[in-house]
Coordinates of C-alpha atoms in Angstrom, one line a residue:
M213 CA -6.7 17.4 -16.5
N214 CA -10.2 17.4 -17.8
K215 CA -10.6 13.8 -16.6
L216 CA -9.4 14.8 -13.2
L217 CA -11.9 17.7 -13.0
H218 CA -14.7 15.4 -14.2
E219 CA -13.8 12.8 -11.5
L220 CA -13.8 15.6 -8.8
Q221 CA -17.2 16.8 -10.0
Q222 CA -18.5 13.2 -10.0
A223 CA -17.1 12.6 -6.5
A224 CA -18.9 15.8 -5.2
A225 CA -22.1 14.6 -6.7
E226 CA -21.8 11.2 -5.1
R227 CA -21.4 12.8 -1.7
E228 CA -24.9 14.1 -2.0
T229 CA -26.5 10.7 -1.4
R230 CA -29.3 9.4 0.7
R231 CA -26.7 8.2 3.2
H232 CA -25.1 11.7 3.4
F233 CA -28.6 13.3 3.8
L234 CA -29.4 11.0 6.7
H235 CA -26.0 11.6 8.3
T236 CA -26.5 15.3 8.3
C237 CA -30.2 15.3 9.2
S238 CA -30.7 17.6 12.2
T239 CA -33.3 15.5 13.9
G240 CA -30.9 12.8 14.9
L241 CA -32.9 10.1 13.2
G242 CA -30.5 10.2 10.3
A243 CA -27.6 9.4 12.5
M244 CA -29.5 6.5 14.1
A245 CA -30.4 5.1 10.7
L246 CA -26.9 5.5 9.4
S247 CA -25.5 3.7 12.4
S248 CA -27.8 0.7 11.7
V249 CA -26.8 0.7 8.0
L250 CA -23.1 0.9 8.7
S251 CA -23.1 -1.8 11.4
S252 CA -24.9 -4.2 9.1
C253 CA -22.3 -3.6 6.4
G254 CA -19.4 -4.3 8.6
F255 CA -18.3 -0.6 8.7
F256 CA -17.3 -0.3 12.4
G257 CA -13.7 -1.2 12.9
K258 CA -12.0 -3.3 15.6
G259 CA -12.5 -2.0 19.0
S260 CA -15.8 -0.4 18.3
P261 CA -18.9 -1.6 20.2
Q262 CA -20.2 -3.4 17.2
D263 CA -17.0 -5.2 16.4
N264 CA -16.8 -9.0 16.6
T265 CA -14.5 -9.5 13.6
V266 CA -10.9 -10.5 13.3
G267 CA -8.9 -7.5 12.2
S268 CA -10.4 -4.1 11.3
T269 CA -13.2 -3.8 8.8
Q270 CA -12.3 -0.1 8.6
P271 CA -8.5 -0.4 7.8
S272 CA -6.2 2.5 8.6
G273 CA -3.7 3.2 5.9
E274 CA -3.0 0.2 3.7
P275 CA -5.9 -2.4 4.1
T276 CA -3.7 -5.3 3.0
A277 CA -0.8 -4.6 5.3
P278 CA 0.4 -7.7 7.1
H279 CA -1.1 -8.4 10.5
P280 CA -0.8 -11.3 12.9
S281 CA -3.1 -14.4 13.0
Q282 CA -5.0 -15.4 16.1
F283 CA -2.4 -18.0 17.1
L284 CA 1.0 -19.2 15.8
P285 CA 0.5 -20.5 12.3
K286 CA 2.1 -23.5 10.7
A287 CA 1.5 -22.1 7.1
Q288 CA 2.3 -18.6 5.9
R289 CA 0.8 -18.9 2.5
V290 CA -1.3 -21.2 0.3
I291 CA -1.1 -22.6 -3.2
Y292 CA -4.5 -24.1 -4.1
I293 CA -4.6 -26.2 -7.2
H294 CA -8.1 -26.9 -8.4
M295 CA -8.7 -29.3 -11.3
A296 CA -12.0 -27.9 -12.6
G297 CA -14.5 -30.6 -13.6
S298 CA -13.2 -33.0 -11.0
P299 CA -10.8 -35.9 -11.6
S300 CA -11.9 -39.4 -10.9
Q301 CA -10.5 -40.6 -7.6
L302 CA -11.2 -44.2 -8.7
E303 CA -8.6 -43.9 -11.5
L304 CA -6.0 -42.0 -9.4
F305 CA -6.0 -42.6 -5.6
D306 CA -8.8 -44.7 -4.3
Y307 CA -7.9 -48.3 -5.2
K308 CA -10.9 -50.5 -5.3
P309 CA -10.1 -54.0 -6.6
E310 CA -13.6 -55.2 -5.6
L311 CA -15.1 -52.8 -8.1
T312 CA -13.3 -54.8 -10.9
K313 CA -15.4 -57.8 -10.1
Y314 CA -18.6 -55.9 -10.9
N315 CA -17.4 -54.3 -14.1
G316 CA -20.1 -54.4 -16.8
K317 CA -22.8 -55.6 -14.4
D318 CA -26.0 -53.7 -13.7
C319 CA -25.8 -51.3 -10.9
P320 CA -27.7 -52.6 -7.8
Q321 CA -30.9 -50.7 -7.1
A322 CA -29.8 -50.0 -3.6
L323 CA -27.2 -47.6 -4.9
L324 CA -29.7 -45.7 -7.0
E325 CA -32.7 -45.4 -4.7
G326 CA -33.2 -41.9 -3.3
K327 CA -30.1 -40.6 -5.2
K328 CA -29.8 -37.6 -7.5
F329 CA -27.3 -37.7 -10.4
A330 CA -26.4 -35.0 -12.8
F331 CA -26.9 -37.2 -15.9
I332 CA -27.3 -40.9 -15.0
R333 CA -30.8 -42.2 -15.8
G334 CA -32.2 -45.7 -15.6
V335 CA -29.9 -48.5 -14.6
P336 CA -26.2 -47.9 -15.5
K337 CA -23.4 -50.5 -15.6
M338 CA -20.7 -50.7 -13.0
L339 CA -17.3 -49.7 -14.2
G340 CA -14.0 -51.0 -12.8
P341 CA -10.9 -48.8 -12.3
Q342 CA -9.0 -48.1 -15.5
G343 CA -5.6 -47.3 -13.9
K344 CA -3.1 -49.8 -12.7
F345 CA -2.5 -49.3 -9.0
A346 CA 0.5 -50.0 -6.8
Q347 CA 1.8 -48.9 -3.4
H348 CA 4.6 -46.4 -3.2
G349 CA 7.0 -44.8 -0.8
Q350 CA 7.5 -45.8 2.8
S351 CA 3.9 -44.8 3.5
G352 CA 2.6 -47.4 1.0
A353 CA 0.1 -44.9 -0.5
W354 CA -1.9 -46.3 -3.5
V355 CA -1.4 -44.3 -6.7
S356 CA -2.2 -45.4 -10.2
D357 CA 0.0 -45.3 -13.3
Y358 CA -1.9 -42.2 -14.4
L359 CA 0.4 -40.2 -12.1
P360 CA 3.9 -41.7 -12.3
H361 CA 5.7 -38.6 -11.1
L362 CA 3.4 -38.2 -8.0
Q363 CA 4.2 -41.8 -7.1
G364 CA 7.7 -40.6 -6.1
V365 CA 6.6 -37.9 -3.6
V366 CA 3.7 -39.6 -1.7
D367 CA 5.8 -39.5 1.4
D368 CA 5.4 -35.7 1.4
I369 CA 1.6 -35.8 1.1
T370 CA -1.5 -36.3 3.2
F371 CA -4.5 -37.8 1.3
L372 CA -8.0 -37.1 2.4
K373 CA -9.9 -40.1 0.9
A374 CA -13.4 -39.7 2.3
M375 CA -14.2 -36.1 1.2
H376 CA -17.8 -35.3 0.6
T377 CA -19.8 -32.3 -0.5
D378 CA -23.5 -31.1 -0.7
Q379 CA -23.5 -30.2 -4.4
F380 CA -23.4 -32.4 -7.5
N381 CA -23.2 -29.8 -10.3
H382 CA -20.0 -27.9 -11.2
A383 CA -20.8 -24.3 -10.5
P384 CA -22.5 -24.7 -7.1
A385 CA -19.9 -27.3 -6.0
Q386 CA -17.1 -24.9 -7.0
L387 CA -18.7 -22.1 -5.1
L388 CA -19.2 -24.3 -2.0
M389 CA -15.6 -25.4 -2.2
H390 CA -14.1 -21.9 -2.5
T391 CA -16.6 -19.6 -0.8
G392 CA -18.4 -21.9 1.7
S393 CA -21.8 -21.4 0.0
A394 CA -23.3 -22.8 -3.1
R395 CA -24.9 -19.4 -3.8
L396 CA -23.3 -16.3 -5.2
G397 CA -22.2 -13.4 -3.1
R398 CA -19.9 -14.9 -0.5
P399 CA -16.1 -14.1 -0.3
S400 CA -13.7 -16.6 -1.6
M401 CA -11.2 -18.5 0.6
G402 CA -8.3 -16.4 -0.7
S403 CA -10.2 -13.2 0.1
W404 CA -10.8 -14.4 3.7
V405 CA -7.1 -15.3 4.0
T406 CA -5.9 -11.9 2.7
Y407 CA -8.5 -10.1 4.8
G408 CA -7.2 -12.0 7.9
L409 CA -3.5 -11.8 7.2
G410 CA -2.8 -9.1 4.6
T411 CA 0.1 -9.5 2.3
E412 CA 3.9 -9.6 2.7
N413 CA 4.7 -7.7 -0.6
D414 CA 3.4 -4.1 -1.0
N415 CA 4.0 -4.3 -4.8
L416 CA 2.0 -7.4 -5.6
P417 CA -1.6 -8.4 -4.8
G418 CA -2.1 -10.6 -1.8
Y419 CA -4.3 -13.0 -3.8
I420 CA -3.4 -14.0 -7.4
V421 CA -5.3 -16.4 -9.7
L422 CA -3.9 -18.2 -12.7
A423 CA -6.1 -20.2 -15.1
S424 CA -5.3 -22.8 -17.7
G425 CA -7.1 -25.3 -19.9
G426 CA -8.7 -22.9 -22.3
K427 CA -11.8 -22.0 -20.3
Q428 CA -12.8 -20.4 -17.0
P429 CA -14.2 -22.6 -14.2
D430 CA -18.0 -23.1 -14.4
A431 CA -18.7 -20.8 -11.5
G432 CA -16.8 -18.0 -13.2
K433 CA -14.8 -15.3 -11.5
S434 CA -17.1 -15.3 -8.5
I435 CA -15.0 -18.1 -6.9
W436 CA -12.1 -15.7 -6.5
G437 CA -14.3 -12.7 -5.7
S438 CA -14.5 -10.8 -2.4
G439 CA -18.2 -11.0 -2.0
F440 CA -19.2 -8.6 0.8
L441 CA -15.6 -8.0 1.9
P442 CA -14.0 -4.8 0.6
T443 CA -13.0 -5.4 -3.0
V444 CA -9.3 -4.9 -2.2
Y445 CA -9.3 -8.5 -1.0
Q446 CA -10.6 -10.1 -4.2
G447 CA -8.3 -12.3 -6.4
V448 CA -6.4 -10.7 -9.2
Q449 CA -6.3 -12.9 -12.3
C450 CA -3.0 -12.6 -14.2
R451 CA -2.6 -13.7 -17.8
T452 CA 0.2 -16.0 -18.8
D453 CA 0.3 -14.6 -22.4
G454 CA 0.9 -11.0 -23.2
D455 CA 0.7 -8.3 -20.5
P456 CA 0.0 -10.1 -17.1
V457 CA -2.6 -7.5 -16.1
L458 CA -4.5 -5.5 -18.7
Y459 CA -4.1 -1.7 -18.7
A460 CA -1.3 -1.8 -16.0
S461 CA 1.3 -0.3 -18.3
D462 CA 1.6 3.5 -18.8
P463 CA -0.6 4.9 -21.6
S464 CA 1.1 5.9 -24.8
G465 CA 2.9 9.3 -24.5
M466 CA 2.9 9.3 -20.6
N467 CA 6.1 8.7 -18.6
R468 CA 6.2 7.4 -15.1
D469 CA 6.7 10.8 -13.5
V470 CA 3.5 12.2 -15.0
R471 CA 1.7 8.9 -14.2
K472 CA 2.8 9.3 -10.5
Q473 CA 1.5 12.8 -10.4
T474 CA -1.8 11.7 -11.8
I475 CA -2.1 8.9 -9.2
D476 CA -1.2 11.4 -6.4
A477 CA -3.9 13.8 -7.6
I478 CA -6.5 11.0 -7.7
T479 CA -5.5 9.9 -4.2
Q480 CA -6.0 13.4 -2.8
I481 CA -9.5 13.5 -4.3
N482 CA -10.4 10.1 -2.9
Q483 CA -8.9 10.9 0.5
Q484 CA -11.0 14.0 0.7
Q485 CA -14.1 12.0 -0.2
Y486 CA -13.2 9.4 2.4
E487 CA -12.9 12.1 5.1
D488 CA -16.4 13.3 4.1
V489 CA -18.3 10.0 4.0
K490 CA -16.0 7.3 5.7
D491 CA -16.9 4.7 3.1
P492 CA -14.3 1.9 3.3
E493 CA -14.6 1.2 -0.4
I494 CA -12.8 4.5 -0.9
L495 CA -9.8 3.2 0.9
T496 CA -10.0 0.2 -1.4
R497 CA -10.0 2.6 -4.4
I498 CA -7.0 4.4 -3.1
A499 CA -5.1 1.2 -2.4
Q500 CA -5.9 -0.2 -5.9
Y501 CA -4.7 2.9 -7.7
E502 CA -1.5 2.9 -5.8
L503 CA -1.0 -0.9 -6.1
A504 CA -1.6 -0.8 -9.8
F505 CA 1.2 1.8 -10.2
R506 CA 3.6 -0.3 -8.2
M507 CA 2.6 -3.4 -10.1
Q508 CA 3.8 -1.9 -13.4
M509 CA 7.3 -2.9 -12.3
S510 CA 6.8 -5.9 -9.9
V511 CA 4.3 -8.0 -11.9
P512 CA 6.3 -8.2 -15.2
D513 CA 9.3 -9.2 -13.1
A514 CA 7.4 -11.9 -11.2
M515 CA 5.8 -13.3 -14.3
D516 CA 9.0 -13.4 -16.4
I517 CA 10.1 -17.1 -16.2
K518 CA 12.8 -16.6 -18.9
S519 CA 15.2 -15.7 -16.0
E520 CA 14.8 -19.2 -14.6
P521 CA 17.7 -21.6 -15.2
Q522 CA 17.1 -24.2 -17.9
Y523 CA 17.1 -27.1 -15.4
I524 CA 14.1 -25.5 -13.6
L525 CA 12.2 -25.0 -16.8
D526 CA 12.9 -28.6 -17.7
S527 CA 11.9 -30.0 -14.3
Y528 CA 8.4 -28.3 -14.7
G529 CA 8.2 -29.2 -18.4
V530 CA 7.7 -25.6 -19.3
D531 CA 7.9 -23.9 -22.7
P532 CA 8.7 -20.3 -21.7
N533 CA 7.0 -19.0 -24.8
K534 CA 3.6 -20.6 -24.1
G535 CA 1.0 -20.4 -21.4
S536 CA 0.2 -23.7 -19.8
F537 CA -0.6 -25.3 -16.5
A538 CA 3.0 -26.2 -16.0
R539 CA 4.0 -22.5 -16.5
N540 CA 1.4 -21.6 -13.9
C541 CA 2.9 -24.0 -11.4
L542 CA 6.3 -22.4 -11.8
L543 CA 4.7 -18.9 -11.5
A544 CA 3.0 -20.1 -8.3
R545 CA 6.4 -20.7 -6.8
R546 CA 7.8 -17.4 -8.0
L547 CA 4.8 -15.6 -6.5
V548 CA 4.8 -17.2 -3.1
E549 CA 8.6 -16.6 -3.1
R550 CA 7.8 -12.9 -3.4
G551 CA 5.3 -12.8 -0.6
V552 CA 2.0 -13.4 -2.3
R553 CA -0.3 -14.9 0.4
F554 CA -2.7 -17.0 -1.7
V555 CA -2.1 -18.3 -5.2
Q556 CA -5.0 -20.1 -6.9
L557 CA -4.5 -22.3 -9.9
F558 CA -7.5 -23.4 -11.9
D559 CA -7.1 -25.9 -14.7
W560 CA -10.1 -26.7 -16.8
G561 CA -10.9 -30.0 -18.6
W562 CA -11.2 -32.6 -15.9
D563 CA -14.9 -33.4 -16.5
T564 CA -14.9 -37.0 -17.7
H565 CA -18.4 -38.1 -18.6
G566 CA -17.6 -40.2 -21.6
T567 CA -19.3 -38.1 -24.2
S568 CA -16.0 -37.6 -26.1
A569 CA -12.5 -38.9 -26.2
D570 CA -11.2 -35.8 -24.4
G571 CA -13.9 -36.2 -21.8
S572 CA -13.3 -39.9 -21.0
I573 CA -11.5 -41.5 -18.1
D574 CA -9.4 -43.8 -20.2
I575 CA -8.2 -41.2 -22.8
G576 CA -9.0 -37.6 -21.7
L577 CA -8.2 -38.1 -18.0
H578 CA -4.9 -39.8 -18.9
T579 CA -4.0 -36.8 -21.1
K580 CA -4.8 -34.3 -18.4
C581 CA -2.7 -36.2 -15.9
K582 CA 0.2 -36.3 -18.4
E583 CA -0.1 -32.5 -18.8
S584 CA 0.0 -31.8 -15.1
D585 CA 1.7 -34.6 -13.2
Q586 CA 5.3 -33.5 -13.8
A587 CA 4.6 -29.9 -13.1
V588 CA 2.8 -30.5 -9.8
V589 CA 5.6 -32.7 -8.5
A590 CA 8.2 -30.2 -9.7
L591 CA 6.4 -27.5 -7.7
L592 CA 6.5 -29.6 -4.5
Q593 CA 10.2 -30.4 -5.0
D594 CA 11.1 -26.8 -5.9
L595 CA 9.3 -25.4 -2.8
K596 CA 11.1 -28.1 -0.7
Q597 CA 14.6 -27.4 -1.9
R598 CA 14.1 -23.6 -1.4
G599 CA 12.9 -24.2 2.2
L600 CA 9.4 -22.9 1.3
L601 CA 7.3 -26.1 1.6
D602 CA 7.4 -26.2 5.4
D603 CA 5.4 -23.0 5.6
T604 CA 3.5 -23.2 2.3
L605 CA 0.4 -25.2 2.2
V606 CA -0.3 -26.9 -1.2
V607 CA -3.8 -28.2 -1.8
W608 CA -4.9 -30.3 -4.8
G609 CA -8.4 -31.5 -5.8
G610 CA -11.7 -31.0 -7.6
E611 CA -15.1 -29.9 -6.5
F612 CA -16.5 -33.5 -6.1
G613 CA -15.8 -37.1 -7.1
R614 CA -16.9 -39.5 -9.8
T615 CA -19.4 -42.5 -9.6
P616 CA -18.3 -46.1 -9.5
M617 CA -20.8 -46.8 -12.3
Q618 CA -20.4 -45.8 -16.0
E619 CA -22.4 -42.8 -17.0
N620 CA -25.4 -43.3 -19.2
R621 CA -27.9 -40.7 -20.5
D622 CA -31.6 -41.6 -21.0
G623 CA -30.6 -45.2 -20.5
Q624 CA -28.1 -45.1 -23.4
V625 CA -24.5 -46.1 -22.9
L626 CA -22.1 -43.3 -24.0
P627 CA -19.5 -43.9 -26.7
F628 CA -16.5 -43.5 -24.3
M629 CA -15.8 -44.6 -20.7
G630 CA -17.0 -42.0 -18.3
R631 CA -18.3 -41.4 -14.8
D632 CA -21.0 -39.0 -13.5
H633 CA -20.6 -36.5 -10.8
H634 CA -20.5 -37.9 -7.3
L635 CA -20.8 -36.0 -4.0
D636 CA -20.5 -38.8 -1.5
A637 CA -16.8 -39.7 -1.9
F638 CA -13.7 -38.0 -3.5
T639 CA -10.0 -37.4 -2.7
V640 CA -8.1 -34.2 -2.0
W641 CA -4.5 -34.1 -1.0
M642 CA -2.4 -31.6 0.9
A643 CA 1.3 -31.1 1.4
G644 CA 3.6 -28.9 3.4
G645 CA 2.4 -26.1 5.7
G646 CA 1.8 -28.2 8.8
V647 CA 0.2 -31.4 7.6
K648 CA 1.6 -34.9 8.2
K649 CA 3.9 -36.5 5.6
G650 CA 3.1 -39.8 4.0
F651 CA -0.4 -40.1 5.6
S652 CA -3.8 -41.2 4.4
Y653 CA -6.9 -40.2 6.3
G654 CA -10.4 -41.6 5.6
E655 CA -11.7 -44.7 3.9
T656 CA -14.5 -45.4 1.4
D657 CA -16.5 -48.7 1.0
D658 CA -15.4 -51.5 -1.3
I659 CA -16.6 -49.8 -4.4
G660 CA -15.7 -46.2 -3.5
Y661 CA -19.4 -45.1 -3.2
Y662 CA -19.6 -43.9 0.4
G663 CA -17.1 -42.7 2.9
V664 CA -17.2 -45.2 5.8
K665 CA -14.4 -43.9 8.1
D666 CA -13.1 -40.4 8.9
K667 CA -15.3 -38.5 6.5
V668 CA -14.3 -34.9 5.8
H669 CA -16.8 -32.3 4.6
V670 CA -15.8 -29.3 2.4
H671 CA -16.4 -27.0 5.4
D672 CA -14.0 -29.2 7.4
L673 CA -11.3 -28.8 4.8
Q674 CA -11.8 -25.0 4.9
A675 CA -11.7 -25.0 8.7
T676 CA -8.4 -26.9 8.6
I677 CA -6.8 -24.6 6.0
L678 CA -7.6 -21.6 8.2
H679 CA -6.4 -23.4 11.3
L680 CA -3.0 -24.0 9.6
L681 CA -2.8 -20.3 8.8
G682 CA -3.4 -19.5 12.5
F683 CA -7.1 -18.8 12.6
D684 CA -10.1 -20.3 14.5
H685 CA -12.5 -20.5 11.6
T686 CA -15.4 -19.6 13.9
K687 CA -13.8 -16.3 14.8
L688 CA -12.6 -15.1 11.4
T689 CA -15.8 -13.2 10.7
Y690 CA -17.2 -10.2 9.0
Q691 CA -20.3 -8.3 10.1
F692 CA -22.8 -8.1 7.2
Q693 CA -26.5 -7.7 7.0
G694 CA -26.9 -7.8 10.8
R695 CA -24.8 -10.9 11.6
P696 CA -21.2 -12.2 11.5
F697 CA -20.5 -14.3 8.4
R698 CA -17.5 -16.7 8.1
L699 CA -16.1 -18.9 5.4
T700 CA -17.4 -22.1 7.0
D701 CA -20.9 -20.7 7.4
V702 CA -22.3 -22.5 10.5
A703 CA -20.4 -25.8 10.2
G704 CA -16.9 -27.1 9.9
K705 CA -14.4 -28.7 12.2
V706 CA -10.6 -28.9 12.1
V707 CA -9.3 -32.3 10.9
K708 CA -6.8 -32.6 13.7
P709 CA -5.5 -36.1 12.9
I710 CA -3.8 -34.8 9.7
L711 CA -1.9 -32.0 11.5
A712 CA 1.8 -32.5 12.0

């Protein structure tokens, strides 16, 4: 009770702010200033003179309640699988037999002039592909022996083989891929999607993040943050070992009835504060308290894979007692099955510079592929057999590509085979959710250095994902700091040839 009284006192003190003073100022200047501040922060809701956003920025009731997209969507939900560090497209998907001819030779100066690399200095050696490639499926897609399971499902996949980005270091490239900007402070793609569509399950967050590989992505939690959107739309990271969400369980000595009474009392205090100051973040606070209470039952159930039949566990290659990327793939299916709108999987360890065996393209990359290949394919097949793949968009890729030359540092060849970061060419693939099956789009040159046909920028990929979810990416906006912002910034076009 003392804590409740303290929160009430704190709430009363917070109401006596500069904003509150301006709002109540009798001269009228305060109201004018407040109007300017609120419009720049995206306070005015849909239908107000200042509104040019999709959906209300001042939600009534539950801010994550489901609401329709701008037009009929082909995808209802997204599973985005990000291999943090960036796998080498030249070992996996982009078959370049010509590159083999140049293996071990000095890189031509024409490929180095005017270029910036993360680590390469001097004149590196060219490096041929290390995987053994063959064509698979009726589509004849090229996939190497690094991914034997994926070879069997290429006819369900669209490959984007001429992806390019603006950033060659991990953190800014990851930010660009997931927030549309290389700088901190923008909402993540999952936040935009839940802002635009809401969620189909009141008892689970609309946007859930699962990480594996032992470390967080280089850009940190900002790549699933909500930026300037209300924080109710940020990603919720769930753990795969122990309690899925920390502090969600009831405190020791408190039963659920007492817990519910506490939540109700806090809600009344927050609702009174919202009526006084109309700050949309208060609605977020209310929603988060209530969702956390409901999650106490729903999250443990969703994250408990021991209820899955043994043949499903075996198909993913999951040990139910250990956290792993394979376990996260299975959890992704369970979450979208329960109405979670956006599930983000991050797997760390795909940065193959050649500085160590684990970080090499002939040893480390092979190991990472072996750890993930079976689970990714099991996820696609599991979604398909449950009738979920048709309206679930699965995206797989990294933040950039790898160079066709072997990495050196200060002119010295590294002890293992590795490739530096490369922004001009990499591969992303997509499946389900309205994209063509068994289709490859885009081409790179003979050594995989530049895209030469049907290039796709990161913003184009983002625009296409939003389009499949039923949104014109130029109109899914949020008013902030005096102008409407969007995921694709001021660029991006839908890649229409890949649409089914």
